[in-house]
PDB file of C-alpha atoms in Angstrom:
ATOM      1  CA  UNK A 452      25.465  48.678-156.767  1.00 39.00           C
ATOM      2  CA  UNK A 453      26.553  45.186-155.626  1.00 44.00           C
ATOM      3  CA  UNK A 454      28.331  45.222-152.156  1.00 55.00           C
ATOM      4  CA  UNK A 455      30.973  42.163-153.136  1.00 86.00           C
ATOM      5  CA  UNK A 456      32.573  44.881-155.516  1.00 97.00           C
ATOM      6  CA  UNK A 457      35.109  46.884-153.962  1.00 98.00           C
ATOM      7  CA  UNK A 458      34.049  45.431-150.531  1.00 97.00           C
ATOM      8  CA  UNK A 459      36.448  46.343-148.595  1.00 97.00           C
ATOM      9  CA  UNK A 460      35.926  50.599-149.844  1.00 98.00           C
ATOM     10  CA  UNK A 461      33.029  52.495-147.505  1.00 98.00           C
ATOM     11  CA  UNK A 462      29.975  53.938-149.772  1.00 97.00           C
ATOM     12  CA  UNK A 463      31.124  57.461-150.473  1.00 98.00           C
ATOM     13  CA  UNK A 464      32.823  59.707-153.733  1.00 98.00           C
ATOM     14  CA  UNK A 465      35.796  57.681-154.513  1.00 98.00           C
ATOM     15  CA  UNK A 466      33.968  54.312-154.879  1.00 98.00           C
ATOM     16  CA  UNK A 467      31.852  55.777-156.800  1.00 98.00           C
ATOM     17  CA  UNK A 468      33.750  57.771-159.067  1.00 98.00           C
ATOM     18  CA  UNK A 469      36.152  54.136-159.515  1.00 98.00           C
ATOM     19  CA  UNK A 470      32.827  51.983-160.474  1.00 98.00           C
ATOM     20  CA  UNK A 471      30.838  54.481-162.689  1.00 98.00           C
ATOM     21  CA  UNK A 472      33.893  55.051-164.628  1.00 98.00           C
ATOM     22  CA  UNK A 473      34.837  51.316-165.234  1.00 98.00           C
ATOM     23  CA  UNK A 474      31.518  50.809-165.998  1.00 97.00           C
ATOM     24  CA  UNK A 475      31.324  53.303-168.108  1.00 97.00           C
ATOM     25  CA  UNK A 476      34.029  51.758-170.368  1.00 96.00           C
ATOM     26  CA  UNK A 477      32.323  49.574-172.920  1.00 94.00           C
ATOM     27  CA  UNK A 478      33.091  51.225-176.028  1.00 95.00           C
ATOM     28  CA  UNK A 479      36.633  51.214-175.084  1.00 97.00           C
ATOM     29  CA  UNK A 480      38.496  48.086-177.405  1.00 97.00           C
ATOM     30  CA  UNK A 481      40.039  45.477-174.668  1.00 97.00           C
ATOM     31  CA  UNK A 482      43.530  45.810-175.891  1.00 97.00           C
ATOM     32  CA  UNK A 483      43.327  49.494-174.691  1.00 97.00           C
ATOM     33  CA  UNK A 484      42.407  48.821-171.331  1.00 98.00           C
ATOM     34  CA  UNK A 485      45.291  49.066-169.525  1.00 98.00           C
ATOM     35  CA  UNK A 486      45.937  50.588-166.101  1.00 98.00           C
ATOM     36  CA  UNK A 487      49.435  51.143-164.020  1.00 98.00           C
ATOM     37  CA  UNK A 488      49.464  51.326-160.478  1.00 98.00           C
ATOM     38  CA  UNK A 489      52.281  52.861-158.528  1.00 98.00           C
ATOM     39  CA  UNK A 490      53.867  50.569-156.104  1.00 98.00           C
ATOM     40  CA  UNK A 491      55.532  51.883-152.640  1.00 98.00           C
ATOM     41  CA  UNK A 492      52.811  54.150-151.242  1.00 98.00           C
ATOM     42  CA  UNK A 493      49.850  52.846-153.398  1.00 98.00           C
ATOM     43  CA  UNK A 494      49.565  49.348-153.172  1.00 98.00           C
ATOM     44  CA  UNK A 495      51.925  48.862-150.076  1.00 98.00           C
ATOM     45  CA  UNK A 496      52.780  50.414-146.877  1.00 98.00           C
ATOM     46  CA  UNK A 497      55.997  52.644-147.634  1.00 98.00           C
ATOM     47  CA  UNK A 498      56.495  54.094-144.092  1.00 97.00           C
ATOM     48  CA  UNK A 499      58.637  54.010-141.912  1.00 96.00           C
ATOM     49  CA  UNK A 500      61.050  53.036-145.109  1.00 93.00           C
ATOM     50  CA  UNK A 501      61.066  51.788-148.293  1.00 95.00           C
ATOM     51  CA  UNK A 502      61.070  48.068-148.113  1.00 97.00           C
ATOM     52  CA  UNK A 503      63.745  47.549-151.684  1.00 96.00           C
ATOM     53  CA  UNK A 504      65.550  50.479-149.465  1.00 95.00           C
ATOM     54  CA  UNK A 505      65.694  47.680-146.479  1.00 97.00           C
ATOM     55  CA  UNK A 506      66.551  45.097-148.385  1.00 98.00           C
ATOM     56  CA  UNK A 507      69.568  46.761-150.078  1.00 97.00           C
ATOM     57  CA  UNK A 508      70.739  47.639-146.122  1.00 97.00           C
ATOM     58  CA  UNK A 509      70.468  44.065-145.178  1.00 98.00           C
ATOM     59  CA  UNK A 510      72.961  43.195-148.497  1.00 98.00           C
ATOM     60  CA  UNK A 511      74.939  45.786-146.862  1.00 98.00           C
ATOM     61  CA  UNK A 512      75.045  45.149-143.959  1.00 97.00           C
ATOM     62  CA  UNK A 513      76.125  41.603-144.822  1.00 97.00           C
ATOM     63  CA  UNK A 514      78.924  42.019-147.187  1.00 97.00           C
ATOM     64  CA  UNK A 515      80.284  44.621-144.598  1.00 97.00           C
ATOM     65  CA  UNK A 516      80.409  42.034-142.262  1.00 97.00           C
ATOM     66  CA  UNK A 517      82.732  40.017-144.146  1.00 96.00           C
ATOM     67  CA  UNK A 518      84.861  43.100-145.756  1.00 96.00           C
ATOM     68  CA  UNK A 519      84.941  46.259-143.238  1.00 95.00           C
ATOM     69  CA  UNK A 520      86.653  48.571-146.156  1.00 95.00           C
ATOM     70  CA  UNK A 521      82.825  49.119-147.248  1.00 95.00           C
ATOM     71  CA  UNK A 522      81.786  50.946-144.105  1.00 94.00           C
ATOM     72  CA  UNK A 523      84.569  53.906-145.293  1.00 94.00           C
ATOM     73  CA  UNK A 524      82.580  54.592-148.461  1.00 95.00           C
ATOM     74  CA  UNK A 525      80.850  57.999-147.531  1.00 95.00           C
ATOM     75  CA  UNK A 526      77.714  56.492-149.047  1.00 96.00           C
ATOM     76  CA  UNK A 527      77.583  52.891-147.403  1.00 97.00           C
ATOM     77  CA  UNK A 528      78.976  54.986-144.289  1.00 97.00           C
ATOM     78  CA  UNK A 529      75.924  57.287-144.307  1.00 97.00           C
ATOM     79  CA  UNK A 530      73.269  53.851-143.979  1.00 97.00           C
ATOM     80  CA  UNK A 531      75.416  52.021-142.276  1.00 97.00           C
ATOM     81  CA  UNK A 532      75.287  54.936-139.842  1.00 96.00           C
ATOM     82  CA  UNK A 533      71.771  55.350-140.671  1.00 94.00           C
ATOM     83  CA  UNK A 534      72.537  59.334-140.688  1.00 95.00           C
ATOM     84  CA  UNK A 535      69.446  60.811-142.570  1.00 92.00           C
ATOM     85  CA  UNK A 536      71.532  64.436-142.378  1.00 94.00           C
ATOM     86  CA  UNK A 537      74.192  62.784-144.674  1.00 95.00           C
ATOM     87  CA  UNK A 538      71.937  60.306-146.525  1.00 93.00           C
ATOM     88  CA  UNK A 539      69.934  63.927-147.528  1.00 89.00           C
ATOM     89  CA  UNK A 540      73.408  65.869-148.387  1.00 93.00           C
ATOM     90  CA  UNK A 541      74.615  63.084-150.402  1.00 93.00           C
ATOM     91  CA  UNK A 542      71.209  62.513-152.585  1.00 88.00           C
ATOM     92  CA  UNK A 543      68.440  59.656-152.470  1.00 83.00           C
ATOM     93  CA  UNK A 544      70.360  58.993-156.361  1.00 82.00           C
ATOM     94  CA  UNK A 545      73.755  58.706-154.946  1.00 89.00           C
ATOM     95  CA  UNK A 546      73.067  56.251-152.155  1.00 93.00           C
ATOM     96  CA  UNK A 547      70.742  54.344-154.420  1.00 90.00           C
ATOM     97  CA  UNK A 548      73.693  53.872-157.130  1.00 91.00           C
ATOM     98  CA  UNK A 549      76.262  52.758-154.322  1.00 95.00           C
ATOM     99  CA  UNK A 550      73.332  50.173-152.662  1.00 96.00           C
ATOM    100  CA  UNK A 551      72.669  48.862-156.140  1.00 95.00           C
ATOM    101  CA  UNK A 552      76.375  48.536-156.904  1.00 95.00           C
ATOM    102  CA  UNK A 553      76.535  46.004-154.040  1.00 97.00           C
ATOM    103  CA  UNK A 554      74.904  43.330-156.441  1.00 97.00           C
ATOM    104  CA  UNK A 555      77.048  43.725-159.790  1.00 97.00           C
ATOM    105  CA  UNK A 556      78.281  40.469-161.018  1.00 97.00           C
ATOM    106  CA  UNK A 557      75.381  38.769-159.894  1.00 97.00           C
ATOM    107  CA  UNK A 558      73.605  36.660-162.317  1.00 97.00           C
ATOM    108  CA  UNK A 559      69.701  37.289-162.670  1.00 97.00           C
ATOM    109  CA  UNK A 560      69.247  34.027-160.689  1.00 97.00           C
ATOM    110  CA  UNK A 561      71.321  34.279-157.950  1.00 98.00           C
ATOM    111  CA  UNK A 562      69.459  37.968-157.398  1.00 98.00           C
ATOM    112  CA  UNK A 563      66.372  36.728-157.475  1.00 98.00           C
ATOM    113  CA  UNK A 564      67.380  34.263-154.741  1.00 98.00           C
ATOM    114  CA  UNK A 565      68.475  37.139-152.612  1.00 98.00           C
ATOM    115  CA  UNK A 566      64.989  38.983-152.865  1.00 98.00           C
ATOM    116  CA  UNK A 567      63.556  35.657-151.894  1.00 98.00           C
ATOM    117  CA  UNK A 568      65.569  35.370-148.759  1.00 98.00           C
ATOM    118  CA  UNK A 569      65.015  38.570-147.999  1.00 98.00           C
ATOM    119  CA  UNK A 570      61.267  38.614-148.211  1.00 98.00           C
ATOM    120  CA  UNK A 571      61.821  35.153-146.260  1.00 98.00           C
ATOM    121  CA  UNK A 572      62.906  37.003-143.482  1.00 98.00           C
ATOM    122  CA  UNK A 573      61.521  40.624-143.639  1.00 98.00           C
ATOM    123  CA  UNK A 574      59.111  41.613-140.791  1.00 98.00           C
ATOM    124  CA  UNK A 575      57.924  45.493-140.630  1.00 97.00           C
ATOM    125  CA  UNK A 576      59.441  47.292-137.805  1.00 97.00           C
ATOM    126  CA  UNK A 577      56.308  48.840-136.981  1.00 97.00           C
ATOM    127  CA  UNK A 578      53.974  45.992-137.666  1.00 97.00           C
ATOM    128  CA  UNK A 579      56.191  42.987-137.126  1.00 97.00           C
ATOM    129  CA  UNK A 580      54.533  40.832-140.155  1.00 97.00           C
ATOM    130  CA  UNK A 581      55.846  40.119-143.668  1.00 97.00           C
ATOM    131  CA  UNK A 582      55.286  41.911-147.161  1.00 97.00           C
ATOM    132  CA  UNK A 583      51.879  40.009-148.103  1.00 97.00           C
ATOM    133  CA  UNK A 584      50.829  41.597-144.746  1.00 97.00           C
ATOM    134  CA  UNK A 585      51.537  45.351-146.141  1.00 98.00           C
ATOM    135  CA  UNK A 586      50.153  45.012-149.438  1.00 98.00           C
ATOM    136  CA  UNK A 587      46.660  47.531-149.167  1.00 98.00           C
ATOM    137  CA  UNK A 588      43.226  44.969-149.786  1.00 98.00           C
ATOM    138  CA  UNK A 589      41.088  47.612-151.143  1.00 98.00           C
ATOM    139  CA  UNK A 590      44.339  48.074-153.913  1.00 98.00           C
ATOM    140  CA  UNK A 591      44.031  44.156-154.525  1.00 98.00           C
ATOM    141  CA  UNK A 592      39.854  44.711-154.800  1.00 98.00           C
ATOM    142  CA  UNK A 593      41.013  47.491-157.242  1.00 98.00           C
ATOM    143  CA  UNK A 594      42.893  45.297-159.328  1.00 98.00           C
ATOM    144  CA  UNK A 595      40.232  42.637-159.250  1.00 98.00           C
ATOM    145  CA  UNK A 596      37.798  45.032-160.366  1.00 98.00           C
ATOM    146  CA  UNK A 597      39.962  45.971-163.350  1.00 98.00           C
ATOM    147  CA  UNK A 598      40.224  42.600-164.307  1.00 98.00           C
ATOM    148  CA  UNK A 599      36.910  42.132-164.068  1.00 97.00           C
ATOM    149  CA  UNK A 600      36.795  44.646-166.691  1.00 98.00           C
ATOM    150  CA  UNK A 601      39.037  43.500-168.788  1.00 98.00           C
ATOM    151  CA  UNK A 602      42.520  45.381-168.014  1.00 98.00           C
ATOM    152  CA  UNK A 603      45.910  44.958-168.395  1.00 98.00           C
ATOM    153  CA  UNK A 604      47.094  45.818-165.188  1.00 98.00           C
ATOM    154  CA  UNK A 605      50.806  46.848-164.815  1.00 98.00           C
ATOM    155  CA  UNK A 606      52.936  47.672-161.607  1.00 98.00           C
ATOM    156  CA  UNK A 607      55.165  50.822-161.709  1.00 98.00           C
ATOM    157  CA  UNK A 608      58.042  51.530-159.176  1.00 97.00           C
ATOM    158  CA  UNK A 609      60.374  54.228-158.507  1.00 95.00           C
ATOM    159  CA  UNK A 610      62.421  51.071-156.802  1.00 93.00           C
ATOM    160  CA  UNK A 611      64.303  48.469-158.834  1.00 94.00           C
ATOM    161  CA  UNK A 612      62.396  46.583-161.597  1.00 96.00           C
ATOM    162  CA  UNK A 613      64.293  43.268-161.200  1.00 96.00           C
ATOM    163  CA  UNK A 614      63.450  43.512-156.774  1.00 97.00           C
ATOM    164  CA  UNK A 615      59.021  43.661-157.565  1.00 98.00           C
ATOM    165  CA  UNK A 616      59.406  41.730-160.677  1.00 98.00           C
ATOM    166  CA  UNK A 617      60.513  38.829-158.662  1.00 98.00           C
ATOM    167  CA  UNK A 618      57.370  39.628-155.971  1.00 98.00           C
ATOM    168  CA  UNK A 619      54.479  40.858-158.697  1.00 98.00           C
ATOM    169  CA  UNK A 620      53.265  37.706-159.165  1.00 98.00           C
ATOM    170  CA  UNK A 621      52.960  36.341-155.496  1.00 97.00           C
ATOM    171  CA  UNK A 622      51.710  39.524-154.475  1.00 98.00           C
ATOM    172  CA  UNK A 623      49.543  40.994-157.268  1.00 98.00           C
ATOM    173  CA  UNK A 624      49.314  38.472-159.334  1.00 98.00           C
ATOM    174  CA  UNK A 625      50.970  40.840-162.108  1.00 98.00           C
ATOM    175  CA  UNK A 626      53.343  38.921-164.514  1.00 98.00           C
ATOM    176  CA  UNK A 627      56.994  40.516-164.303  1.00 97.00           C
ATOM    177  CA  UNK A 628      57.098  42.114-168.048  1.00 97.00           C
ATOM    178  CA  UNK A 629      54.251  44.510-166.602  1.00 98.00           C
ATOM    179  CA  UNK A 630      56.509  45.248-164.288  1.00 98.00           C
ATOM    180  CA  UNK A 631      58.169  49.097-164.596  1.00 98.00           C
ATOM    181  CA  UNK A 632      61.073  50.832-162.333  1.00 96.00           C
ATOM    182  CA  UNK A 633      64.037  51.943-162.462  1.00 95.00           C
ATOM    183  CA  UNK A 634      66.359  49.319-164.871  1.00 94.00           C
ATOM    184  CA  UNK A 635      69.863  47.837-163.795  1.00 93.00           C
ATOM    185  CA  UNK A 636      71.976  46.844-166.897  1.00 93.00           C
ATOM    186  CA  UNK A 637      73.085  43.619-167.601  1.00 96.00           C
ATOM    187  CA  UNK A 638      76.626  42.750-169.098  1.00 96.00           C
ATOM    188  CA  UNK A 639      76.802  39.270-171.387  1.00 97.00           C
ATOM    189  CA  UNK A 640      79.555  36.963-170.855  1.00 97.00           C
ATOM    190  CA  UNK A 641      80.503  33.751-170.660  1.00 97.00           C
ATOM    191  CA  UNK A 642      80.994  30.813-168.010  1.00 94.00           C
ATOM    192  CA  UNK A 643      83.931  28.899-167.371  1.00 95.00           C
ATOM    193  CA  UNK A 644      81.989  26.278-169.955  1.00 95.00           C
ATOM    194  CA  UNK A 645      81.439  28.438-172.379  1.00 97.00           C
ATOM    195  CA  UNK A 646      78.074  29.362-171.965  1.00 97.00           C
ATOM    196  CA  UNK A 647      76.216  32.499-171.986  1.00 98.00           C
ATOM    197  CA  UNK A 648      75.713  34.164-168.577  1.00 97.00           C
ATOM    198  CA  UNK A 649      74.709  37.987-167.619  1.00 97.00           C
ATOM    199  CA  UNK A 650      75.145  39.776-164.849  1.00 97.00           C
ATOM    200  CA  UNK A 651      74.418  43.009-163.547  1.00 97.00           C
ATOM    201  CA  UNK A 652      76.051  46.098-163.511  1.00 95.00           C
ATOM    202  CA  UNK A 653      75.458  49.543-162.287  1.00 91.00           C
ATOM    203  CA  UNK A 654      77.123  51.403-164.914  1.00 85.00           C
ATOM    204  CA  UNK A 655      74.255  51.274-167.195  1.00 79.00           C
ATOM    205  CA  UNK A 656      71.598  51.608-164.542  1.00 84.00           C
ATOM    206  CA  UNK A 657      68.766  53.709-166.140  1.00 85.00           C
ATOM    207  CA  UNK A 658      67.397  56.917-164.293  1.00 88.00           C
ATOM    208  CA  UNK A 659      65.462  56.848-161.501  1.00 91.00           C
ATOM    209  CA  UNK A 660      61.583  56.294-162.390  1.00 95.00           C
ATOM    210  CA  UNK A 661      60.251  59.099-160.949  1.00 96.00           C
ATOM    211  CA  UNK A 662      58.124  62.128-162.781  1.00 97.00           C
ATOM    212  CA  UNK A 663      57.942  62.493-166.211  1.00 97.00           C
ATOM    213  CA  UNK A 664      60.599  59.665-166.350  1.00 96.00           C
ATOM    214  CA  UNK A 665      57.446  56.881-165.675  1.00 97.00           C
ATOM    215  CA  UNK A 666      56.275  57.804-168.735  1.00 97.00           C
ATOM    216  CA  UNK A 667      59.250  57.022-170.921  1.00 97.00           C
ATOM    217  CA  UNK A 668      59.485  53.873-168.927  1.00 97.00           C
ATOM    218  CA  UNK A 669      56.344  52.933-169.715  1.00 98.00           C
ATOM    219  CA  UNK A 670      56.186  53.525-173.312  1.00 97.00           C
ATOM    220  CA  UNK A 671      59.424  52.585-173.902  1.00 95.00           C
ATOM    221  CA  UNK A 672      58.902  48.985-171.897  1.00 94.00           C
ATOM    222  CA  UNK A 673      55.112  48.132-172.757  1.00 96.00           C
ATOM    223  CA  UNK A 674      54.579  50.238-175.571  1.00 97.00           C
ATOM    224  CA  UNK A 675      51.034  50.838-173.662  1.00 97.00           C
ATOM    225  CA  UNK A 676      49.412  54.082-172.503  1.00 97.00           C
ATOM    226  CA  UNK A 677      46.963  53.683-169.020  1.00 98.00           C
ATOM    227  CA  UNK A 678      43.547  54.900-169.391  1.00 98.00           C
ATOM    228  CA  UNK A 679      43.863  54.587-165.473  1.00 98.00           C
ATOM    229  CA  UNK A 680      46.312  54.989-163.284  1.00 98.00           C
ATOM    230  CA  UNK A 681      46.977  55.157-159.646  1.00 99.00           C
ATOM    231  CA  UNK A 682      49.399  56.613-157.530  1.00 98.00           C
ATOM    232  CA  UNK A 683      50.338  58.639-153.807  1.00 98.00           C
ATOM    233  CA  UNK A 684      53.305  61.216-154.752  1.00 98.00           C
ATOM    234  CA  UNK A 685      54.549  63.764-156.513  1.00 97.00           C
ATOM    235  CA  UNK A 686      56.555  60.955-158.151  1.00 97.00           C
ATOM    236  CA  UNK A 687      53.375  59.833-160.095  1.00 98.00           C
ATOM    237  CA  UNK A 688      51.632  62.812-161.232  1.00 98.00           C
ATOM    238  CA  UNK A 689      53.112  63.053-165.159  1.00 98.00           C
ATOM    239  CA  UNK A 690      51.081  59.130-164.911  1.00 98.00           C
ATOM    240  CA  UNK A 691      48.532  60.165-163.467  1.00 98.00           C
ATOM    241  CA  UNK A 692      48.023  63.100-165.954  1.00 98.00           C
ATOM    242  CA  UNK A 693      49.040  60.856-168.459  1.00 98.00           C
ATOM    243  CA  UNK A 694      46.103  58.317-167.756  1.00 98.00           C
ATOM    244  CA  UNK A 695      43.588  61.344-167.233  1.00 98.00           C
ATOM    245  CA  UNK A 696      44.196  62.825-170.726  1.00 97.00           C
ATOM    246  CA  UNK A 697      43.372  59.685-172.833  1.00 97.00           C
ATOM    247  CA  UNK A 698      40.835  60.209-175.420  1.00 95.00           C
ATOM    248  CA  UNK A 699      38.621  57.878-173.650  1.00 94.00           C
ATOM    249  CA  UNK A 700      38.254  59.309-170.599  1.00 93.00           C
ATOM    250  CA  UNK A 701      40.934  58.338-168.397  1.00 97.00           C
ATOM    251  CA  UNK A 702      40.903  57.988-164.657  1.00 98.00           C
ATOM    252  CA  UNK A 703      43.841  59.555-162.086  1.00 98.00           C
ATOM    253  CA  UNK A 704      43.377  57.777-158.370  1.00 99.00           C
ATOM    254  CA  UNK A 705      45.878  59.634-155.897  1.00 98.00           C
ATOM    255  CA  UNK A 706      45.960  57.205-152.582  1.00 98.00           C
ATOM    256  CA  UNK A 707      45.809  60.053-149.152  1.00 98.00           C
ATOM    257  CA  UNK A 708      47.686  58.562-146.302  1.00 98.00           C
ATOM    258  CA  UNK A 709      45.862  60.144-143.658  1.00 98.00           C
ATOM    259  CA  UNK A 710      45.069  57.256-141.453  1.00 98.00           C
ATOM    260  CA  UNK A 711      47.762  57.567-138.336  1.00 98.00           C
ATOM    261  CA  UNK A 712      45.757  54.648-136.512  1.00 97.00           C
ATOM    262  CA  UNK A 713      45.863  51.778-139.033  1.00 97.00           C
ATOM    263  CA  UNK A 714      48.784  53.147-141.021  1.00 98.00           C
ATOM    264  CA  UNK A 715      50.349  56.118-141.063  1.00 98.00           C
ATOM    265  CA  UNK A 716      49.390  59.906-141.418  1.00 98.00           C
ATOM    266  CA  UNK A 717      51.555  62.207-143.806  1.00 97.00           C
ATOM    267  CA  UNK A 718      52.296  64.333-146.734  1.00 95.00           C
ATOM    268  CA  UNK A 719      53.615  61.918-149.819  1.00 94.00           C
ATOM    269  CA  UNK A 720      56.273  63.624-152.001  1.00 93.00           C
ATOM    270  CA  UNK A 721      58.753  61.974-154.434  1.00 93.00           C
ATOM    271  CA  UNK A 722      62.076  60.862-153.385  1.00 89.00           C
ATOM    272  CA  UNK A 723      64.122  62.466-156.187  1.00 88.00           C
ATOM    273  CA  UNK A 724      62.825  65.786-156.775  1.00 91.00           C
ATOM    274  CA  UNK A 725      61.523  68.754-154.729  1.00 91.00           C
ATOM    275  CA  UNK A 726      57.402  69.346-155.957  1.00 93.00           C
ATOM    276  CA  UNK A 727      56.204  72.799-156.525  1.00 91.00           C
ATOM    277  CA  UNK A 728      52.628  71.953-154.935  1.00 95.00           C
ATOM    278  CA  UNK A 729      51.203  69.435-152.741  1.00 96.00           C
ATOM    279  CA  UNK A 730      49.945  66.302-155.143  1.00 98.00           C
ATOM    280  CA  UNK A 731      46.729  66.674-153.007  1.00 97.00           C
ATOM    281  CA  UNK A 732      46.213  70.159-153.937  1.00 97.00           C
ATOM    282  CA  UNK A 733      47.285  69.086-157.382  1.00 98.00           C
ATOM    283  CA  UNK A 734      44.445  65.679-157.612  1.00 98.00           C
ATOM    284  CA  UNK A 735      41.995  68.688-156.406  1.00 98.00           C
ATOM    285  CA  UNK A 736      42.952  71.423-159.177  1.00 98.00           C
ATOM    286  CA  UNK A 737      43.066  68.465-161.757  1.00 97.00           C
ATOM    287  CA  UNK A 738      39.910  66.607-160.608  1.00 97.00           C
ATOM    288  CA  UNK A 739      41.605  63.504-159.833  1.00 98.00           C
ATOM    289  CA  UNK A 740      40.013  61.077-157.639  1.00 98.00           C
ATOM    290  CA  UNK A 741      41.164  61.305-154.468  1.00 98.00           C
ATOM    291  CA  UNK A 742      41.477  57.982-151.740  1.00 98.00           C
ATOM    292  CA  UNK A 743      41.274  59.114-147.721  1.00 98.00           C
ATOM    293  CA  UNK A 744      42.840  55.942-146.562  1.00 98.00           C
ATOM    294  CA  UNK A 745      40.972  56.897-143.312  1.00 98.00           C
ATOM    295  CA  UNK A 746      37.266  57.145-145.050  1.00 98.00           C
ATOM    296  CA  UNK A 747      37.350  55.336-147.687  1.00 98.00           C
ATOM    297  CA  UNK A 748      38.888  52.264-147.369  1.00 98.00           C
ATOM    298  CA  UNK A 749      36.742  50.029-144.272  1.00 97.00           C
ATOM    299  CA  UNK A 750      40.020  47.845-143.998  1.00 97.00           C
ATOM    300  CA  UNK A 751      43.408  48.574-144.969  1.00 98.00           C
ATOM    301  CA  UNK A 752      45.677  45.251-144.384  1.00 98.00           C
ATOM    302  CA  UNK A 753      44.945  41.731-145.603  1.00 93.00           C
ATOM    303  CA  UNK A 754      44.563  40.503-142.274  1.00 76.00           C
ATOM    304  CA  UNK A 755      44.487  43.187-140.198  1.00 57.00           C
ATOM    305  CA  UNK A 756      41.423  46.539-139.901  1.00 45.00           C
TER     306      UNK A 756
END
C-alpha cells in the first residue's frame, strides 16, 4: 500500500476498509461512481457553531443596526440575544426561516457577494483562522482518492445550497450543481429596464435537508445515487444507508469527533430531529466504517496537527 495515498490517515481499520473498497471497484461503470459527502461535521469543523449559522447572525446583526424594529421579532430576538433556551423552544426550523428571510429580494449576485464578504472576514472563535483553515485534510485526501478513482463527488448540506455552492469550488474543488442543501426559492421579475431578474424568497424555501429528506434532494437534484457516502450525524444516516445498499457494494464512512485536543470531542446528532440511537451505535450495528478523528486521521487541519 503506497504511503502518498491517504497520507495524512494513520495505518489502521478505516484506511483500510476506504482503499480496499475503492480498489475493489473496477467492474463498477464510471458514470456510477458517484459519492456525497456531508458538509458541516464531515468535511469541516462545525463546533462551536455552524459557520452558514454565523454568517446569517452577522446579516443580522447588520440590518439591525440600521432598523432596530428587527431585534422585537421573537426569533431575531432569541440570536440577537444569543439565548440557546429560546433559540431551542422556538425550533432550529423557525429561526432558520426568519435568518433566511433576512436576504429575500436579493438577486443571486448580490448574495453571492455577501457570502464572499463574509468568508472575507470570518475567523473561528476558537481557532482564530478562516474557513480554508477548518476544512478536515484527510476529507480533501478522501476526495482526491475518489477522483483518483474516477468519482463524481458531490457536497451535501443540511445548510443553504446557494451559501456552499458559492464556496465548493474554492474549497473542494466541487462544481456548485453537485452541490445539495436545503433550497431557497427564487421569484422572476423584471428590472426597471425590462430585463429578467430573480430574487429570493423564503416562501418557497424547501425543507430542511436533514434525514430521509437528503435523499429526495439528491435524487431529485442529480438524479444520482452514491455508492459512497460520508457523513457525522444522525442527519446523514438515510445517505449513508442509502450508499451502503447499492448493488455494488456501497460504502457508509461516519466521521467520530472524539479528538478534544485538535478539535473537539462530542456526540453528533442532527439539528432538526431527535435520533432514537446514537449514529455511532448505529455505523456499528450497520457495519459502517467508522473515522476516530483522534486515531485515524495523523493531521486534522490544512495547516495545523
Amino acid at each position: 500500500m503506497s504511503t502518498e495515498r491517504l497520507p495524512s490517515w494513520r495505518p489502521g481499520a478505516a484506511r483500510d476498509a476506504i482503499l480496499g473498497h475503492l480498489d475493489g471497484i473496477g467492474e463498477v461503470p464510471v458514470d456510477e461512481r458517484v459519492a456525497y459527502l456531508d458538509n458541516d461535521g464531515t468535511m469541516w469543523c462545525e463546533r462551536p457553531g455552524y459557520v452558514q449559522y454565523d454568517f446569517f447572525v452577522d446579516v443580522l446583526r447588520r440590518r439591525a443596526a440600521e432598523d432596530p424594529s428587527l431585534a422585537r421579532r421573537p426569533e431575531l430576538a432569541a440570536v440577537l440575544d444569543d439565548d440557546a433556551a429560546r433559540i431551542g423552544e422556538l425550533g432550529l426550523a423557525k429561526i432558520a426561516g426568519a435568518l433566511a428571510a433576512l436576504c429575500d429580494g436579493l438577486t443571486p449576485a448580490e448574495f453571492a457577494s455577501m457570502v464572499d464578504d463574509f468568508v472575507e472576514r470570518y475567523r473561528h472563535p476558537v481557532f482564530g483562522v478562516g474557513l480554508a483553515s477548518l476544512v478536515y485534510r484527510p476529507m480533501l485526501e478522501l476526495i482526491e482518492e475518489l477522483r483518483a478513482h474516477d468519482f463524481t463527488v458531490g457536497i451535501v448540506t443540511g445548510g443553504g445550497t446557494e451559501f456552499v455552492r458559492r464556496i465548493s469550488s474554492r474549497l473542494y474543488g466541487v462544481a456548485p450543481e453537485l452541490v445539495v442543501g436545503t433550497m431557497i426559492g427564487y421569484e422572476f421579475g423584471r428590472d426597471d429596464r425590462d430585463r429578467p431578474v430573480l430574487r429570493r424568497t423564503v416562501s418557497s424555501m424547501g425543507a430542511a435537508n436533514e434525514g430521509p429528506a437528503k435523499i429526495s434532494h439528491i435524487q431529485s437534484q442529480t438524479g444520482r445515487a452514491p455508492i459512497v457516502a460520508a457523513g457525522n450525524s444522525g442527519g446523514d444516516r438515510e445517505m449513508l444507508e442509502w450508499a451502503r445498499s447499492s448493488a455494488h457494494g456501497g460504502l457508509a464512512i461516519l466521521i467520530d469527533h472524539d479528538d478534544a485536543e485538535r478539535e473537539f470531542a462530542y456526540r453528533s446528532m442532527a439539528a432538526t430531529f431527535e435520533e432514537a440511537e446514537p449514529i455511532t451505535a448505529v455505523a456499528e450495528r450497520l457495519g459502517w466504517t467508522t473515522v476516530s478523528m483522534a486515531d485515524d486521521w495523523d493531521q486534522v487541519f490544512p495547516s495545523r496537527s
